[in-house]
mmCIF file of C-alpha atoms in Angstrom:
data_model
loop_
_atom_site.group_PDB
_atom_site.id
_atom_site.type_symbol
_atom_site.label_atom_id
_atom_site.label_comp_id
_atom_site.label_asym_id
_atom_site.label_seq_id
_atom_site.Cartn_x
_atom_site.Cartn_y
_atom_site.Cartn_z
ATOM 1 C CA UNK A 2 -5.432 154.101 13.421
ATOM 2 C CA UNK A 3 -7.092 150.729 12.967
ATOM 3 C CA UNK A 4 -9.514 152.212 10.407
ATOM 4 C CA UNK A 5 -6.576 153.753 8.515
ATOM 5 C CA UNK A 6 -4.725 150.405 8.419
ATOM 6 C CA UNK A 7 -7.829 148.655 7.135
ATOM 7 C CA UNK A 8 -8.281 151.329 4.446
ATOM 8 C CA UNK A 9 -4.654 150.947 3.318
ATOM 9 C CA UNK A 10 -5.047 147.170 3.153
ATOM 10 C CA UNK A 11 -8.216 147.552 1.066
ATOM 11 C CA UNK A 12 -6.455 149.928 -1.339
ATOM 12 C CA UNK A 13 -3.575 147.434 -1.679
ATOM 13 C CA UNK A 14 -6.145 144.723 -2.390
ATOM 14 C CA UNK A 15 -7.721 146.954 -5.025
ATOM 15 C CA UNK A 16 -4.320 147.507 -6.684
ATOM 16 C CA UNK A 17 -3.680 143.739 -6.651
ATOM 17 C CA UNK A 18 -7.023 143.145 -8.381
ATOM 18 C CA UNK A 19 -6.190 145.724 -11.044
ATOM 19 C CA UNK A 20 -2.775 144.115 -11.677
ATOM 20 C CA UNK A 21 -4.383 140.718 -12.101
ATOM 21 C CA UNK A 22 -6.637 142.136 -14.849
ATOM 22 C CA UNK A 23 -4.054 144.338 -16.592
ATOM 23 C CA UNK A 24 -5.632 144.418 -20.055
ATOM 24 C CA UNK A 25 -9.098 145.203 -18.758
ATOM 25 C CA UNK A 26 -7.731 147.868 -16.404
ATOM 26 C CA UNK A 27 -5.617 149.389 -19.208
ATOM 27 C CA UNK A 28 -8.617 149.714 -21.523
ATOM 28 C CA UNK A 29 -10.576 151.439 -18.753
ATOM 29 C CA UNK A 30 -7.693 153.823 -18.074
ATOM 30 C CA UNK A 31 -7.426 154.682 -21.786
ATOM 31 C CA UNK A 32 -11.156 155.493 -21.945
ATOM 32 C CA UNK A 33 -10.937 157.898 -19.006
ATOM 33 C CA UNK A 34 -7.635 159.382 -20.250
ATOM 34 C CA UNK A 35 -9.103 160.232 -23.669
ATOM 35 C CA UNK A 36 -12.062 161.998 -22.051
ATOM 36 C CA UNK A 37 -9.914 164.031 -19.640
ATOM 37 C CA UNK A 38 -7.406 164.912 -22.402
ATOM 38 C CA UNK A 39 -10.266 166.164 -24.595
ATOM 39 C CA UNK A 40 -11.668 168.349 -21.802
ATOM 40 C CA UNK A 41 -8.174 169.668 -21.019
ATOM 41 C CA UNK A 42 -7.485 170.538 -24.655
ATOM 42 C CA UNK A 43 -10.791 172.418 -24.975
ATOM 43 C CA UNK A 44 -10.030 174.338 -21.773
ATOM 44 C CA UNK A 45 -6.518 175.208 -22.995
ATOM 45 C CA UNK A 46 -7.787 176.359 -26.404
ATOM 46 C CA UNK A 47 -10.409 178.540 -24.722
ATOM 47 C CA UNK A 48 -7.992 180.214 -22.301
ATOM 48 C CA UNK A 49 -5.384 180.581 -25.052
ATOM 49 C CA UNK A 50 -7.954 182.137 -27.382
ATOM 50 C CA UNK A 51 -9.018 184.601 -24.717
ATOM 51 C CA UNK A 52 -5.386 185.566 -24.042
ATOM 52 C CA UNK A 53 -4.782 186.024 -27.790
ATOM 53 C CA UNK A 54 -7.831 188.278 -28.233
ATOM 54 C CA UNK A 55 -7.041 190.212 -25.058
ATOM 55 C CA UNK A 56 -3.507 190.843 -26.278
ATOM 56 C CA UNK A 57 -4.865 192.496 -29.434
ATOM 57 C CA UNK A 58 -7.547 194.476 -27.609
ATOM 58 C CA UNK A 59 -4.890 195.778 -25.221
ATOM 59 C CA UNK A 60 -3.342 197.595 -28.193
ATOM 60 C CA UNK A 61 -6.278 200.034 -28.007
ATOM 61 C CA UNK A 62 -5.941 200.620 -24.261
ATOM 62 C CA UNK A 63 -8.342 198.509 -22.175
ATOM 63 C CA UNK A 64 -9.918 201.558 -20.509
ATOM 64 C CA UNK A 65 -10.301 203.480 -23.764
ATOM 65 C CA UNK A 66 -13.507 205.382 -24.539
ATOM 66 C CA UNK A 67 -14.350 206.909 -27.920
ATOM 67 C CA UNK A 68 -16.954 209.666 -28.277
ATOM 68 C CA UNK A 69 -17.972 211.118 -31.631
ATOM 69 C CA UNK A 70 -20.876 212.767 -33.380
ATOM 70 C CA UNK A 71 -23.748 210.444 -34.326
ATOM 71 C CA UNK A 72 -24.238 211.150 -38.030
ATOM 72 C CA UNK A 73 -27.162 208.698 -38.135
ATOM 73 C CA UNK A 74 -29.301 210.935 -35.951
ATOM 74 C CA UNK A 75 -32.916 210.577 -37.153
ATOM 75 C CA UNK A 76 -33.932 214.132 -36.263
ATOM 76 C CA UNK A 77 -33.688 216.077 -39.583
ATOM 77 C CA UNK A 78 -33.123 219.363 -37.762
ATOM 78 C CA UNK A 79 -29.958 218.000 -36.207
ATOM 79 C CA UNK A 80 -28.909 215.838 -39.139
ATOM 80 C CA UNK A 81 -28.503 218.778 -41.536
ATOM 81 C CA UNK A 82 -26.029 220.542 -39.249
ATOM 82 C CA UNK A 83 -22.473 220.418 -40.508
ATOM 83 C CA UNK A 84 -19.350 219.786 -38.498
ATOM 84 C CA UNK A 85 -18.245 217.181 -35.998
ATOM 85 C CA UNK A 86 -19.891 218.862 -33.023
ATOM 86 C CA UNK A 87 -16.544 218.821 -31.209
ATOM 87 C CA UNK A 88 -14.538 222.000 -30.637
ATOM 88 C CA UNK A 89 -11.304 222.830 -28.872
ATOM 89 C CA UNK A 90 -13.282 224.814 -26.297
ATOM 90 C CA UNK A 91 -15.133 221.591 -25.440
ATOM 91 C CA UNK A 92 -11.805 219.932 -24.768
ATOM 92 C CA UNK A 93 -10.817 222.632 -22.260
ATOM 93 C CA UNK A 94 -14.052 222.048 -20.327
ATOM 94 C CA UNK A 95 -13.681 218.249 -20.415
ATOM 95 C CA UNK A 96 -10.212 218.566 -18.883
ATOM 96 C CA UNK A 97 -11.870 220.015 -15.788
ATOM 97 C CA UNK A 98 -13.763 218.300 -12.961
ATOM 98 C CA UNK A 99 -16.992 217.733 -14.902
ATOM 99 C CA UNK A 100 -16.196 214.075 -15.665
ATOM 100 C CA UNK A 101 -14.908 212.298 -12.519
ATOM 101 C CA UNK A 102 -14.900 208.909 -14.279
ATOM 102 C CA UNK A 103 -12.426 210.211 -16.908
ATOM 103 C CA UNK A 104 -8.722 209.970 -16.106
ATOM 104 C CA UNK A 105 -7.441 211.794 -19.193
ATOM 105 C CA UNK A 106 -8.619 212.704 -22.677
ATOM 106 C CA UNK A 107 -7.138 213.419 -26.111
ATOM 107 C CA UNK A 108 -8.582 214.972 -29.240
ATOM 108 C CA UNK A 109 -8.056 212.966 -32.422
ATOM 109 C CA UNK A 110 -8.002 214.819 -35.732
ATOM 110 C CA UNK A 111 -7.939 213.152 -39.135
ATOM 111 C CA UNK A 112 -6.158 214.903 -41.981
ATOM 112 C CA UNK A 113 -8.862 215.864 -44.466
ATOM 113 C CA UNK A 114 -6.544 216.754 -47.355
ATOM 114 C CA UNK A 115 -4.658 214.219 -49.432
ATOM 115 C CA UNK A 116 -1.051 214.626 -48.331
ATOM 116 C CA UNK A 117 2.011 213.047 -49.918
ATOM 117 C CA UNK A 118 4.348 211.524 -47.343
ATOM 118 C CA UNK A 119 7.941 211.177 -48.502
ATOM 119 C CA UNK A 120 11.616 211.075 -47.620
ATOM 120 C CA UNK A 121 13.848 211.627 -50.628
ATOM 121 C CA UNK A 122 12.478 209.422 -53.388
ATOM 122 C CA UNK A 123 10.652 207.073 -51.022
ATOM 123 C CA UNK A 124 6.928 207.337 -50.187
ATOM 124 C CA UNK A 125 4.453 206.122 -47.580
ATOM 125 C CA UNK A 126 0.667 205.721 -47.515
ATOM 126 C CA UNK A 127 0.425 205.893 -43.739
ATOM 127 C CA UNK A 128 -2.653 207.211 -41.959
ATOM 128 C CA UNK A 129 -2.108 210.560 -40.246
ATOM 129 C CA UNK A 130 -3.706 211.563 -36.975
ATOM 130 C CA UNK A 131 -3.379 214.597 -34.763
ATOM 131 C CA UNK A 132 -3.289 213.929 -31.006
ATOM 132 C CA UNK A 133 -2.066 215.483 -27.774
ATOM 133 C CA UNK A 134 0.728 214.476 -25.396
ATOM 134 C CA UNK A 135 -1.548 212.145 -23.359
ATOM 135 C CA UNK A 136 -2.618 210.039 -26.339
ATOM 136 C CA UNK A 137 0.175 207.456 -26.048
ATOM 137 C CA UNK A 138 -0.898 206.574 -22.505
ATOM 138 C CA UNK A 139 -4.591 206.407 -23.426
ATOM 139 C CA UNK A 140 -3.955 204.238 -26.507
ATOM 140 C CA UNK A 141 -1.458 201.980 -24.712
ATOM 141 C CA UNK A 142 1.310 202.983 -27.130
ATOM 142 C CA UNK A 143 4.937 202.409 -26.287
ATOM 143 C CA UNK A 144 8.023 203.796 -27.938
ATOM 144 C CA UNK A 145 10.729 201.681 -29.517
ATOM 145 C CA UNK A 146 12.996 204.672 -30.012
ATOM 146 C CA UNK A 147 12.941 208.350 -29.116
ATOM 147 C CA UNK A 148 10.273 210.087 -27.028
ATOM 148 C CA UNK A 149 6.669 211.232 -27.157
ATOM 149 C CA UNK A 150 5.167 214.687 -27.594
ATOM 150 C CA UNK A 151 5.663 217.351 -24.966
ATOM 151 C CA UNK A 152 2.789 219.588 -23.986
ATOM 152 C CA UNK A 153 4.694 222.687 -25.085
ATOM 153 C CA UNK A 154 5.332 221.164 -28.535
ATOM 154 C CA UNK A 155 1.606 220.576 -29.003
ATOM 155 C CA UNK A 156 0.725 224.055 -27.801
ATOM 156 C CA UNK A 157 3.374 225.717 -30.020
ATOM 157 C CA UNK A 158 2.435 223.633 -33.106
ATOM 158 C CA UNK A 159 5.936 222.210 -33.479
ATOM 159 C CA UNK A 160 6.498 220.198 -36.722
ATOM 160 C CA UNK A 161 7.366 216.914 -34.985
ATOM 161 C CA UNK A 162 6.051 213.400 -35.631
ATOM 162 C CA UNK A 163 5.885 209.897 -34.192
ATOM 163 C CA UNK A 164 5.983 207.107 -36.768
ATOM 164 C CA UNK A 165 5.090 203.403 -36.829
ATOM 165 C CA UNK A 166 7.445 200.585 -37.832
ATOM 166 C CA UNK A 167 5.818 200.146 -41.264
ATOM 167 C CA UNK A 168 6.563 203.818 -41.988
ATOM 168 C CA UNK A 169 10.183 203.232 -40.952
ATOM 169 C CA UNK A 170 10.445 200.320 -43.422
ATOM 170 C CA UNK A 171 8.862 202.364 -46.219
ATOM 171 C CA UNK A 172 10.826 205.593 -45.751
ATOM 172 C CA UNK A 173 14.004 204.657 -43.853
ATOM 173 C CA UNK A 174 14.847 201.039 -44.786
ATOM 174 C CA UNK A 175 18.583 201.555 -44.453
ATOM 175 C CA UNK A 176 18.465 203.771 -41.382
ATOM 176 C CA UNK A 177 19.074 202.105 -38.033
ATOM 177 C CA UNK A 178 17.551 204.939 -36.000
ATOM 178 C CA UNK A 179 15.322 207.432 -37.859
ATOM 179 C CA UNK A 180 14.929 209.676 -34.798
ATOM 180 C CA UNK A 181 16.197 213.144 -35.756
ATOM 181 C CA UNK A 182 15.552 212.611 -39.483
ATOM 182 C CA UNK A 183 13.106 214.746 -41.423
ATOM 183 C CA UNK A 184 10.238 213.620 -43.614
ATOM 184 C CA UNK A 185 7.765 215.653 -45.641
ATOM 185 C CA UNK A 186 4.004 215.670 -45.350
ATOM 186 C CA UNK A 187 2.294 217.712 -48.042
ATOM 187 C CA UNK A 188 5.606 219.413 -48.788
ATOM 188 C CA UNK A 189 6.127 220.481 -45.173
ATOM 189 C CA UNK A 190 9.122 219.213 -43.177
ATOM 190 C CA UNK A 191 8.597 217.299 -39.944
ATOM 191 C CA UNK A 192 11.235 215.996 -37.572
ATOM 192 C CA UNK A 193 10.902 212.399 -36.352
ATOM 193 C CA UNK A 194 11.131 212.376 -32.542
ATOM 194 C CA UNK A 195 9.984 208.816 -31.848
ATOM 195 C CA UNK A 196 9.234 205.380 -33.321
ATOM 196 C CA UNK A 197 6.143 203.554 -32.046
ATOM 197 C CA UNK A 198 6.570 199.986 -30.860
ATOM 198 C CA UNK A 199 5.084 197.245 -33.058
ATOM 199 C CA UNK A 200 1.439 196.306 -32.474
ATOM 200 C CA UNK A 201 -0.251 193.138 -33.716
ATOM 201 C CA UNK A 202 -3.881 193.235 -34.853
ATOM 202 C CA UNK A 203 -3.743 190.207 -37.145
ATOM 203 C CA UNK A 204 -6.901 188.617 -35.734
ATOM 204 C CA UNK A 205 -8.967 191.791 -36.101
ATOM 205 C CA UNK A 206 -7.653 192.281 -39.632
ATOM 206 C CA UNK A 207 -8.477 188.666 -40.569
ATOM 207 C CA UNK A 208 -12.150 189.109 -39.602
ATOM 208 C CA UNK A 209 -12.436 192.410 -41.440
ATOM 209 C CA UNK A 210 -12.823 194.557 -38.331
ATOM 210 C CA UNK A 211 -12.283 198.297 -38.698
ATOM 211 C CA UNK A 212 -10.006 198.041 -35.685
ATOM 212 C CA UNK A 213 -7.795 195.703 -37.689
ATOM 213 C CA UNK A 214 -6.144 198.548 -39.641
ATOM 214 C CA UNK A 215 -2.356 198.430 -39.699
ATOM 215 C CA UNK A 216 -1.499 200.037 -36.370
ATOM 216 C CA UNK A 217 2.136 200.216 -37.483
ATOM 217 C CA UNK A 218 1.433 202.197 -40.656
ATOM 218 C CA UNK A 219 0.556 205.480 -39.002
ATOM 219 C CA UNK A 220 2.004 208.886 -38.263
ATOM 220 C CA UNK A 221 1.046 210.918 -35.202
ATOM 221 C CA UNK A 222 1.263 214.713 -35.241
ATOM 222 C CA UNK A 223 0.385 217.316 -32.611
ATOM 223 C CA UNK A 224 -3.326 217.935 -33.120
ATOM 224 C CA UNK A 225 -2.694 221.675 -33.338
ATOM 225 C CA UNK A 226 -0.572 221.082 -36.450
ATOM 226 C CA UNK A 227 -3.377 219.044 -38.056
ATOM 227 C CA UNK A 228 -5.723 221.960 -37.299
ATOM 228 C CA UNK A 229 -3.388 224.118 -39.391
ATOM 229 C CA UNK A 230 -3.337 221.553 -42.214
ATOM 230 C CA UNK A 231 -7.147 221.234 -42.204
ATOM 231 C CA UNK A 232 -7.644 224.966 -41.887
ATOM 232 C CA UNK A 233 -10.166 224.611 -39.031
ATOM 233 C CA UNK A 234 -10.193 223.913 -35.319
ATOM 234 C CA UNK A 235 -12.788 221.141 -35.298
ATOM 235 C CA UNK A 236 -11.961 217.818 -33.646
ATOM 236 C CA UNK A 237 -12.824 214.550 -35.436
ATOM 237 C CA UNK A 238 -13.481 212.530 -32.252
ATOM 238 C CA UNK A 239 -12.375 212.167 -28.663
ATOM 239 C CA UNK A 240 -10.489 209.270 -27.136
ATOM 240 C CA UNK A 241 -10.406 209.142 -23.358
ATOM 241 C CA UNK A 242 -9.159 206.829 -20.647
ATOM 242 C CA UNK A 243 -11.563 205.896 -17.844
ATOM 243 C CA UNK A 244 -10.326 205.718 -14.257
ATOM 244 C CA UNK A 245 -11.098 201.984 -14.321
ATOM 245 C CA UNK A 246 -12.513 199.370 -16.686
ATOM 246 C CA UNK A 247 -15.736 199.259 -14.675
ATOM 247 C CA UNK A 248 -16.152 203.044 -15.058
ATOM 248 C CA UNK A 249 -15.730 203.102 -18.867
ATOM 249 C CA UNK A 250 -19.452 203.330 -19.725
ATOM 250 C CA UNK A 251 -19.949 205.992 -17.060
ATOM 251 C CA UNK A 252 -17.005 208.003 -18.410
ATOM 252 C CA UNK A 253 -18.479 207.953 -21.932
ATOM 253 C CA UNK A 254 -21.898 209.005 -20.611
ATOM 254 C CA UNK A 255 -20.382 211.923 -18.687
ATOM 255 C CA UNK A 256 -18.529 213.181 -21.772
ATOM 256 C CA UNK A 257 -21.697 212.948 -23.881
ATOM 257 C CA UNK A 258 -23.746 214.840 -21.293
ATOM 258 C CA UNK A 259 -21.225 217.680 -21.173
ATOM 259 C CA UNK A 260 -21.104 217.939 -24.988
ATOM 260 C CA UNK A 261 -24.879 217.899 -25.419
ATOM 261 C CA UNK A 262 -25.276 220.532 -22.709
ATOM 262 C CA UNK A 263 -22.598 222.775 -24.232
ATOM 263 C CA UNK A 264 -24.065 222.485 -27.745
ATOM 264 C CA UNK A 265 -27.635 222.835 -26.439
ATOM 265 C CA UNK A 266 -28.676 219.480 -27.838
ATOM 266 C CA UNK A 267 -28.004 220.508 -31.428
ATOM 267 C CA UNK A 268 -25.952 217.335 -31.960
ATOM 268 C CA UNK A 269 -26.294 213.732 -30.867
ATOM 269 C CA UNK A 270 -23.186 211.813 -29.806
ATOM 270 C CA UNK A 271 -22.286 208.168 -29.900
ATOM 271 C CA UNK A 272 -19.829 206.175 -27.838
ATOM 272 C CA UNK A 273 -17.703 203.062 -28.045
ATOM 273 C CA UNK A 274 -15.887 201.504 -25.103
ATOM 274 C CA UNK A 275 -13.443 198.653 -25.101
ATOM 275 C CA UNK A 276 -15.215 197.307 -22.018
ATOM 276 C CA UNK A 277 -18.237 196.451 -24.194
ATOM 277 C CA UNK A 278 -15.977 194.537 -26.607
ATOM 278 C CA UNK A 279 -14.465 192.622 -23.699
ATOM 279 C CA UNK A 280 -17.910 191.555 -22.487
ATOM 280 C CA UNK A 281 -18.790 190.382 -26.000
ATOM 281 C CA UNK A 282 -15.530 188.435 -26.308
ATOM 282 C CA UNK A 283 -16.051 186.747 -22.931
ATOM 283 C CA UNK A 284 -19.646 185.847 -23.826
ATOM 284 C CA UNK A 285 -18.688 184.356 -27.212
ATOM 285 C CA UNK A 286 -15.663 182.456 -25.896
ATOM 286 C CA UNK A 287 -17.675 181.266 -22.888
ATOM 287 C CA UNK A 288 -20.351 179.824 -25.199
ATOM 288 C CA UNK A 289 -17.760 178.157 -27.437
ATOM 289 C CA UNK A 290 -15.985 176.692 -24.400
ATOM 290 C CA UNK A 291 -19.241 175.346 -22.949
ATOM 291 C CA UNK A 292 -20.107 173.626 -26.243
ATOM 292 C CA UNK A 293 -16.580 172.233 -26.538
ATOM 293 C CA UNK A 294 -16.608 170.886 -22.983
ATOM 294 C CA UNK A 295 -19.998 169.243 -23.552
ATOM 295 C CA UNK A 296 -18.690 167.612 -26.736
ATOM 296 C CA UNK A 297 -15.459 166.508 -25.042
ATOM 297 C CA UNK A 298 -17.392 165.204 -22.042
ATOM 298 C CA UNK A 299 -19.061 162.675 -24.321
ATOM 299 C CA UNK A 300 -15.738 160.840 -24.501
ATOM 300 C CA UNK A 301 -15.508 161.023 -20.696
ATOM 301 C CA UNK A 302 -19.041 159.631 -20.382
ATOM 302 C CA UNK A 303 -18.127 156.729 -22.648
ATOM 303 C CA UNK A 304 -15.056 156.089 -20.503
ATOM 304 C CA UNK A 305 -17.200 156.150 -17.331
ATOM 305 C CA UNK A 306 -19.665 153.673 -18.831
ATOM 306 C CA UNK A 307 -16.706 151.447 -19.701
ATOM 307 C CA UNK A 308 -15.487 151.535 -16.099
ATOM 308 C CA UNK A 309 -18.987 150.708 -14.846
ATOM 309 C CA UNK A 310 -19.232 147.768 -17.260
ATOM 310 C CA UNK A 311 -15.815 146.404 -16.338
ATOM 311 C CA UNK A 312 -16.507 146.738 -12.609
ATOM 312 C CA UNK A 313 -19.855 144.931 -13.034
ATOM 313 C CA UNK A 314 -18.029 142.116 -14.807
ATOM 314 C CA UNK A 315 -15.428 142.028 -12.025
ATOM 315 C CA UNK A 316 -18.171 141.655 -9.402
ATOM 316 C CA UNK A 317 -19.716 138.696 -11.261
ATOM 317 C CA UNK A 318 -16.325 137.003 -11.649
ATOM 318 C CA UNK A 319 -15.398 137.486 -7.977
ATOM 319 C CA UNK A 320 -18.631 136.550 -6.223
ATOM 320 C CA UNK A 321 -17.009 133.547 -4.549
ATOM 321 C CA UNK A 322 -14.083 135.731 -3.403
ATOM 322 C CA UNK A 323 -16.604 138.174 -1.921
ATOM 323 C CA UNK A 324 -18.264 135.317 -0.040
ATOM 324 C CA UNK A 325 -14.943 134.126 1.372
ATOM 325 C CA UNK A 326 -13.999 137.659 2.510
ATOM 326 C CA UNK A 327 -17.379 138.081 4.205
ATOM 327 C CA UNK A 328 -17.093 134.654 5.854
ATOM 328 C CA UNK A 329 -13.761 135.587 7.482
ATOM 329 C CA UNK A 330 -15.107 138.881 8.848
ATOM 330 C CA UNK A 331 -15.147 141.533 6.064
ATOM 331 C CA UNK A 332 -18.049 143.944 6.507
ATOM 332 C CA UNK A 333 -20.385 145.105 3.736
ATOM 333 C CA UNK A 334 -18.836 148.551 4.074
ATOM 334 C CA UNK A 335 -15.337 147.163 3.486
ATOM 335 C CA UNK A 336 -16.486 145.258 0.397
ATOM 336 C CA UNK A 337 -18.189 148.422 -0.887
ATOM 337 C CA UNK A 338 -15.020 150.459 -0.222
ATOM 338 C CA UNK A 339 -12.767 147.926 -1.981
ATOM 339 C CA UNK A 340 -14.725 147.936 -5.243
ATOM 340 C CA UNK A 341 -15.190 151.704 -5.113
ATOM 341 C CA UNK A 342 -11.426 152.060 -4.574
ATOM 342 C CA UNK A 343 -10.778 149.965 -7.686
ATOM 343 C CA UNK A 344 -13.083 152.151 -9.802
ATOM 344 C CA UNK A 345 -11.605 155.390 -8.404
ATOM 345 C CA UNK A 346 -8.015 154.164 -8.911
ATOM 346 C CA UNK A 347 -8.777 153.377 -12.554
ATOM 347 C CA UNK A 348 -10.272 156.859 -13.018
ATOM 348 C CA UNK A 349 -7.472 158.658 -11.155
ATOM 349 C CA UNK A 350 -4.747 156.882 -13.144
ATOM 350 C CA UNK A 351 -6.704 157.649 -16.306
ATOM 351 C CA UNK A 352 -7.164 161.236 -15.146
ATOM 352 C CA UNK A 353 -3.431 161.809 -14.574
ATOM 353 C CA UNK A 354 -2.660 160.161 -17.906
ATOM 354 C CA UNK A 355 -5.265 162.373 -19.611
ATOM 355 C CA UNK A 356 -3.852 165.515 -17.986
ATOM 356 C CA UNK A 357 -0.372 164.609 -19.225
ATOM 357 C CA UNK A 358 -1.644 163.840 -22.730
ATOM 358 C CA UNK A 359 -3.631 167.121 -22.714
ATOM 359 C CA UNK A 360 -0.530 169.135 -21.766
ATOM 360 C CA UNK A 361 1.542 167.416 -24.461
ATOM 361 C CA UNK A 362 -1.192 167.964 -27.086
ATOM 362 C CA UNK A 363 -1.401 171.621 -26.099
ATOM 363 C CA UNK A 364 2.359 172.033 -26.491
ATOM 364 C CA UNK A 365 2.371 170.287 -29.882
ATOM 365 C CA UNK A 366 -0.559 172.370 -31.182
ATOM 366 C CA UNK A 367 1.189 175.522 -29.960
ATOM 367 C CA UNK A 368 4.328 174.563 -31.904
ATOM 368 C CA UNK A 369 2.432 173.615 -35.074
ATOM 369 C CA UNK A 370 -0.146 176.435 -35.200
ATOM 370 C CA UNK A 371 1.578 179.184 -33.215
ATOM 371 C CA UNK A 372 -1.703 179.624 -31.330
ATOM 372 C CA UNK A 373 -1.102 180.137 -27.588
ATOM 373 C CA UNK A 374 -2.641 177.229 -25.673
ATOM 374 C CA UNK A 375 -2.632 177.905 -21.959
ATOM 375 C CA UNK A 376 -3.790 175.113 -19.613
ATOM 376 C CA UNK A 377 -5.082 176.808 -16.481
ATOM 377 C CA UNK A 378 -4.565 175.585 -12.923
ATOM 378 C CA UNK A 379 -8.336 175.612 -12.530
ATOM 379 C CA UNK A 380 -8.741 173.434 -15.617
ATOM 380 C CA UNK A 381 -6.200 170.914 -14.306
ATOM 381 C CA UNK A 382 -7.884 170.748 -10.881
ATOM 382 C CA UNK A 383 -11.326 170.392 -12.450
ATOM 383 C CA UNK A 384 -10.015 167.614 -14.712
ATOM 384 C CA UNK A 385 -8.631 165.723 -11.728
ATOM 385 C CA UNK A 386 -11.814 166.170 -9.675
ATOM 386 C CA UNK A 387 -13.950 165.054 -12.621
ATOM 387 C CA UNK A 388 -11.896 161.873 -12.980
ATOM 388 C CA UNK A 389 -12.474 161.055 -9.279
ATOM 389 C CA UNK A 390 -16.212 161.766 -9.594
ATOM 390 C CA UNK A 391 -16.429 159.570 -12.700
ATOM 391 C CA UNK A 392 -14.784 156.747 -10.739
ATOM 392 C CA UNK A 393 -17.196 157.140 -7.845
ATOM 393 C CA UNK A 394 -20.254 157.400 -10.094
ATOM 394 C CA UNK A 395 -19.317 154.489 -12.362
ATOM 395 C CA UNK A 396 -18.150 152.259 -9.523
ATOM 396 C CA UNK A 397 -20.920 152.862 -6.999
ATOM 397 C CA UNK A 398 -23.568 150.518 -8.433
ATOM 398 C CA UNK A 399 -21.197 147.520 -8.975
ATOM 399 C CA UNK A 400 -19.679 148.094 -5.506
ATOM 400 C CA UNK A 401 -23.097 148.283 -3.877
ATOM 401 C CA UNK A 402 -24.112 145.097 -5.688
ATOM 402 C CA UNK A 403 -20.982 143.349 -4.430
ATOM 403 C CA UNK A 404 -21.642 144.495 -0.871
ATOM 404 C CA UNK A 405 -25.263 143.279 -1.082
ATOM 405 C CA UNK A 406 -24.491 139.574 -1.431
ATOM 406 C CA UNK A 407 -25.185 137.256 1.485
ATOM 407 C CA UNK A 408 -22.103 135.198 2.459
ATOM 408 C CA UNK A 409 -23.874 131.846 2.075
ATOM 409 C CA UNK A 410 -25.295 132.781 -1.345
ATOM 410 C CA UNK A 411 -21.920 134.077 -2.521
ATOM 411 C CA UNK A 412 -20.085 130.923 -1.465
ATOM 412 C CA UNK A 413 -22.527 128.736 -3.416
ATOM 413 C CA UNK A 414 -21.705 130.575 -6.655
ATOM 414 C CA UNK A 415 -19.027 129.190 -8.982
#
């Protein structure tokens, strides 16, 4: 208890010393606050950027796997073969137990013929794809209105469609609910049974990524109907959902092995997984964050040097006070603790101020740019711990110097 009382008294003494040198203390606090605010802002931008990218990637289904024929195969004997190398019979096999890492799978067929899409005198240039009833789950699609395909509708080649919101605006601008309406594709009537919920891929579109196509300007048909339109049963590519994100690469490899075995190695297949994109995103954002933190830490370093300089000046100015305190019984340890406490208090006050400024800056940037800035709990804790460490590091040498004076020598100083 005695040690605790002494510590409290020393902290009070440190606060008194800071109050007596308000301007100097304020400048030190500002230096630390700027550094912490800079680190906080970089951390918030990084976490916000990751959340923004993840939100767009989620529109593909995070566990999605795409498998398709490799048309860049260098073997001329395989390269000259026509077709996609994917048949409906392959799909039946893949739905079995041959691929334990695959949760579910859907064929995707692209319409090969130019088809006019219209309703009355209105037209659409939407992309058309043929899929099965499981595709919405695999592709992380949700419905704004209506329902998805039923297995029986796909099997019976029913003329039903799901449409995106851009298609609704193009064909049914005055219709509140287009479900139950009919549109024409290539002169053939199709009944709208569902409207797909809006998806944003603005970032991918802005960097020219193929994945940045307008996900809302599309029409989904049962793949069996697209087979009729194309006049053949070939599948353009497969999109599957892995049992987990960690199993995505394994799922793709299993599908490829089955296909190559069934086609006796006459085709080569390629794969794309969203898991690989996620790793790339994390690596890029991690590098950017590290560089930003290093740059922002420069301001924190400058603030720490300022605290060290001010504490060194305080020691020189208070040498006689140190001598008096030692003469009346203060130990070297207590003198060391007092000056360290002053440096840490400056850094902690500056740290809290910097955290507050960082949160405010994040909120203002969010309002101005619309970019989601998310300060993480980890970032806040790290910012606070860094401010304490800066105080300890910058205050240790001046405090040790103060504690090293002999009482007689200190009392002789003016």
